[in-house]
Amino acid sequence: MRHLLSTEDLSLANAVGILDTAEEMSAVGEREVKKLPALRGRTVVNLFFEDSTRTRISFEAAAKRLSADVINFAAKGSSVSKGESLKDTAQTLSAMGADAVVIRHWASGAPHRLAATDWIDAAVINAGDGTHEHPTQALLDAFTMRRHWARLSGTASEGADLKGMRVVIAGDVLHSRVARSNVWLLRTLGADVTLVAPPTLLPIGVEKWPCRVSYNLDDTLAQGADAVMMLRVQGERMNASFFPTTREYSRRWGFGDTRLQALDNLGMKDTIIMHPGPMNRGLEICAAAADSPRSTVLAQVRNGVSVRMAALYLLLSGDTRTQAAPALAYAGTHSPKENN
Ligand code: ASP
């Protein structure tokens, strides 16, 4: 694997390999000294053309825990706002010796463009492109589900897929790169996915996606779910009105107090509630659900660092194996370029 651009083209072996490596990385996060020498001397550039809090900080923490040097490049306040093209920006970063570029861009396909050209000879990681994909978010979600699944079944996470797990993804699917990346990855991992949204917030062609589609959240929940992922209503990407009122939206498609209670009434005591953040509390998710013991919101943030460490490590260290542990001991001294 040279780049991480999407989950649609991620094989089962690569997906499980990243998740297993992330398990090992999470052990590092629990140590007092949360650092490995694995990427010493390597430079990771965070190239963000769109606002982000958790993804950028998460990549920064991940790179630093692996001892890489990190350069944060935000489009606002840079020459990009003077009209510098993606090509010129990439070539500048290349001249500065970037080994990996973590790119978030408002245009779907920008990371693929970067990876397909010879503008820059670095590993490219897609940190969210337009409404297309956000692969590390889907991987951290899968990591969170896999741990939950393993805990319930009393088995180990390592090597496991998500076969038989029922996942409901609800909300603004139309604008959500998180939903797209999750649908592809969950299909690869064998989970059973249902999307729930108002018809206006479903993309054209959704019937060809490898999942079920419903307009009714209550009916879908009544059929059982191991994980319910609520999506953010992406007001900033909406140029029309997609639902009558926010009250109507939260009543029909939000996860409110009544639905939280319904999970208990339905005997679904192990169902987790997920959200990629940032949350619109009171719109797609109520405070009681976001803060309940079922909520994995903070675990997702924590797991995000481990998954991004795994992605950076596997791309930059040249380790193609799924078991990273033995490699971590000497990864700081071997030359990744020769292995890539
Ligand atoms: N943080 C995620 C993203 O960048 C989800 C969201 O913003 O709704 O796509």
mmCIF file of N, CA, C and O and ligand atoms in Angstrom, residues 50-55 104 127-131 133-134 137 172 175-179 230-234 236-237 275-280 284 308, ligand 1:
data_model
loop_
_atom_site.group_PDB
_atom_site.id
_atom_site.type_symbol
_atom_site.label_atom_id
_atom_site.label_comp_id
_atom_site.label_asym_id
_atom_site.label_seq_id
_atom_site.Cartn_x
_atom_site.Cartn_y
_atom_site.Cartn_z
ATOM 1 N N GLU A 50 -9.609 22.714 4.358
ATOM 2 C CA GLU A 50 -10.935 22.828 4.947
ATOM 3 C C GLU A 50 -10.767 22.765 6.452
ATOM 4 O O GLU A 50 -9.838 22.119 6.940
ATOM 5 N N ASP A 51 -11.680 23.396 7.185
ATOM 6 C CA ASP A 51 -11.554 23.406 8.640
ATOM 7 C C ASP A 51 -11.640 21.998 9.215
ATOM 8 O O ASP A 51 -12.320 21.150 8.690
ATOM 9 N N SER A 52 -10.936 21.817 10.307
ATOM 10 C CA SER A 52 -10.986 20.539 10.999
ATOM 11 C C SER A 52 -10.416 20.741 12.383
ATOM 12 O O SER A 52 -9.457 21.489 12.554
ATOM 13 N N THR A 53 -11.007 20.101 13.359
ATOM 14 C CA THR A 53 -10.384 20.141 14.680
ATOM 15 C C THR A 53 -9.804 18.774 14.953
ATOM 16 O O THR A 53 -8.585 18.583 14.973
ATOM 17 N N ARG A 54 -10.718 17.780 15.087
ATOM 18 C CA ARG A 54 -10.191 16.504 15.582
ATOM 19 C C ARG A 54 -9.317 15.769 14.581
ATOM 20 O O ARG A 54 -8.328 15.165 14.978
ATOM 21 N N THR A 55 -9.641 15.811 13.315
ATOM 22 C CA THR A 55 -8.833 15.040 12.363
ATOM 23 C C THR A 55 -7.399 15.579 12.294
ATOM 24 O O THR A 55 -6.437 14.817 12.332
ATOM 25 N N ARG A 104 -6.721 17.268 3.468
ATOM 26 C CA ARG A 104 -8.174 17.467 3.514
ATOM 27 C C ARG A 104 -8.494 18.564 2.509
ATOM 28 O O ARG A 104 -7.860 19.624 2.504
ATOM 29 N N ALA A 127 -7.639 12.782 4.192
ATOM 30 C CA ALA A 127 -8.234 13.109 5.494
ATOM 31 C C ALA A 127 -9.617 13.725 5.308
ATOM 32 O O ALA A 127 -10.088 14.483 6.145
ATOM 33 N N GLY A 128 -10.250 13.399 4.178
ATOM 34 C CA GLY A 128 -11.589 13.917 3.890
ATOM 35 C C GLY A 128 -11.556 14.759 2.631
ATOM 36 O O GLY A 128 -10.928 15.818 2.630
ATOM 37 N N ASP A 129 -12.198 14.272 1.550
ATOM 38 C CA ASP A 129 -12.252 15.061 0.319
ATOM 39 C C ASP A 129 -13.705 15.286 -0.092
ATOM 40 O O ASP A 129 -14.428 14.358 -0.449
ATOM 41 N N GLY A 130 -14.120 16.537 -0.001
ATOM 42 C CA GLY A 130 -15.479 16.921 -0.397
ATOM 43 C C GLY A 130 -16.517 16.011 0.237
ATOM 44 O O GLY A 130 -16.478 15.746 1.437
ATOM 45 N N THR A 131 -17.423 15.505 -0.597
ATOM 46 C CA THR A 131 -18.431 14.582 -0.082
ATOM 47 C C THR A 131 -18.063 13.146 -0.460
ATOM 48 O O THR A 131 -18.901 12.255 -0.455
ATOM 49 N N GLU A 133 -14.846 10.738 0.378
ATOM 50 C CA GLU A 133 -14.411 9.713 1.340
ATOM 51 C C GLU A 133 -13.633 10.309 2.518
ATOM 52 O O GLU A 133 -13.096 11.423 2.435
ATOM 53 N N HIS A 134 -13.583 9.553 3.577
ATOM 54 C CA HIS A 134 -12.812 9.917 4.767
ATOM 55 C C HIS A 134 -12.347 8.589 5.386
ATOM 56 O O HIS A 134 -12.878 8.136 6.393
ATOM 57 N N GLN A 137 -11.518 7.918 9.118
ATOM 58 C CA GLN A 137 -12.686 7.966 10.007
ATOM 59 C C GLN A 137 -13.389 6.604 10.001
ATOM 60 O O GLN A 137 -13.745 6.071 11.054
ATOM 61 N N ASP A 172 -27.592 12.732 7.450
ATOM 62 C CA ASP A 172 -27.278 13.424 6.204
ATOM 63 C C ASP A 172 -26.283 12.616 5.363
ATOM 64 O O ASP A 172 -25.104 12.957 5.265
ATOM 65 N N HIS A 175 -24.400 14.395 2.050
ATOM 66 C CA HIS A 175 -23.180 15.197 2.125
ATOM 67 C C HIS A 175 -22.043 14.498 2.880
ATOM 68 O O HIS A 175 -21.021 15.116 3.151
ATOM 69 N N SER A 176 -22.289 13.234 3.269
ATOM 70 C CA SER A 176 -21.350 12.615 4.209
ATOM 71 C C SER A 176 -20.303 11.701 3.579
ATOM 72 O O SER A 176 -20.599 10.603 3.103
ATOM 73 N N ARG A 177 -19.054 12.137 3.638
ATOM 74 C CA ARG A 177 -17.953 11.269 3.215
ATOM 75 C C ARG A 177 -17.739 10.163 4.246
ATOM 76 O O ARG A 177 -17.224 9.104 3.932
ATOM 77 N N VAL A 178 -18.154 10.434 5.488
ATOM 78 C CA VAL A 178 -18.029 9.421 6.540
ATOM 79 C C VAL A 178 -18.933 8.225 6.204
ATOM 80 O O VAL A 178 -18.529 7.066 6.313
ATOM 81 N N ALA A 179 -20.168 8.518 5.765
ATOM 82 C CA ALA A 179 -21.097 7.431 5.414
ATOM 83 C C ALA A 179 -20.540 6.613 4.260
ATOM 84 O O ALA A 179 -20.526 5.380 4.297
ATOM 85 N N MET A 230 -24.836 8.148 14.099
ATOM 86 C CA MET A 230 -25.573 9.340 13.701
ATOM 87 C C MET A 230 -24.628 10.268 12.932
ATOM 88 O O MET A 230 -23.502 10.510 13.363
ATOM 89 N N LEU A 231 -25.099 10.783 11.809
ATOM 90 C CA LEU A 231 -24.251 11.667 10.996
ATOM 91 C C LEU A 231 -24.594 13.122 11.272
ATOM 92 O O LEU A 231 -25.749 13.450 11.558
ATOM 93 N N ARG A 232 -23.599 13.960 11.143
ATOM 94 C CA ARG A 232 -23.842 15.389 11.344
ATOM 95 C C ARG A 232 -24.646 15.958 10.173
ATOM 96 O O ARG A 232 -24.378 15.625 9.001
ATOM 97 N N VAL A 233 -25.595 16.813 10.487
ATOM 98 C CA VAL A 233 -26.296 17.562 9.443
ATOM 99 C C VAL A 233 -25.307 18.635 8.973
ATOM 100 O O VAL A 233 -24.886 19.493 9.750
ATOM 101 N N GLN A 234 -24.881 18.531 7.708
ATOM 102 C CA GLN A 234 -23.784 19.373 7.223
ATOM 103 C C GLN A 234 -24.315 20.673 6.617
ATOM 104 O O GLN A 234 -24.323 20.846 5.396
ATOM 105 N N GLU A 236 -23.136 23.520 6.287
ATOM 106 C CA GLU A 236 -22.235 24.298 5.418
ATOM 107 C C GLU A 236 -22.212 23.803 3.982
ATOM 108 O O GLU A 236 -21.745 24.496 3.085
ATOM 109 N N ARG A 237 -22.661 22.563 3.752
ATOM 110 C CA ARG A 237 -22.678 22.050 2.368
ATOM 111 C C ARG A 237 -24.073 22.123 1.757
ATOM 112 O O ARG A 237 -24.298 21.627 0.658
ATOM 113 N N HIS A 275 -20.870 8.710 16.721
ATOM 114 C CA HIS A 275 -20.981 9.975 15.976
ATOM 115 C C HIS A 275 -19.554 10.394 15.628
ATOM 116 O O HIS A 275 -18.671 10.347 16.475
ATOM 117 N N PRO A 276 -19.316 10.802 14.368
ATOM 118 C CA PRO A 276 -17.935 11.154 13.999
ATOM 119 C C PRO A 276 -17.484 12.501 14.556
ATOM 120 O O PRO A 276 -16.284 12.787 14.588
ATOM 121 N N GLY A 277 -18.453 13.338 14.984
ATOM 122 C CA GLY A 277 -18.104 14.680 15.434
ATOM 123 C C GLY A 277 -17.781 15.570 14.249
ATOM 124 O O GLY A 277 -17.387 15.064 13.200
ATOM 125 N N PRO A 278 -17.956 16.854 14.354
ATOM 126 C CA PRO A 278 -18.534 17.538 15.513
ATOM 127 C C PRO A 278 -20.051 17.343 15.577
ATOM 128 O O PRO A 278 -20.696 17.280 14.534
ATOM 129 N N MET A 279 -20.573 17.213 16.811
ATOM 130 C CA MET A 279 -22.001 16.928 16.959
ATOM 131 C C MET A 279 -22.816 18.219 16.962
ATOM 132 O O MET A 279 -22.387 19.219 17.535
ATOM 133 N N ASN A 280 -23.993 18.163 16.367
ATOM 134 C CA ASN A 280 -24.987 19.213 16.568
ATOM 135 C C ASN A 280 -25.915 18.676 17.651
ATOM 136 O O ASN A 280 -26.884 17.962 17.358
ATOM 137 N N GLU A 284 -29.147 16.194 15.428
ATOM 138 C CA GLU A 284 -29.128 14.769 15.068
ATOM 139 C C GLU A 284 -28.911 13.857 16.270
ATOM 140 O O GLU A 284 -29.080 12.651 16.175
ATOM 141 N N ARG A 308 -4.597 6.259 13.032
ATOM 142 C CA ARG A 308 -3.757 7.122 12.181
ATOM 143 C C ARG A 308 -2.275 6.817 12.387
ATOM 144 O O ARG A 308 -1.479 6.903 11.446
HETATM 145 N N1 ASP B 1 -15.531 15.273 10.828
HETATM 146 C C1 ASP B 1 -16.171 14.514 9.775
HETATM 147 C C2 ASP B 1 -15.770 14.999 8.408
HETATM 148 O O1 ASP B 1 -14.871 15.769 8.288
HETATM 149 C C3 ASP B 1 -17.646 14.486 9.936
HETATM 150 C C4 ASP B 1 -18.338 15.791 9.883
HETATM 151 O O2 ASP B 1 -17.724 16.826 9.800
HETATM 152 O O3 ASP B 1 -19.556 15.740 9.926
HETATM 153 O O4 ASP B 1 -16.311 14.563 7.425
#
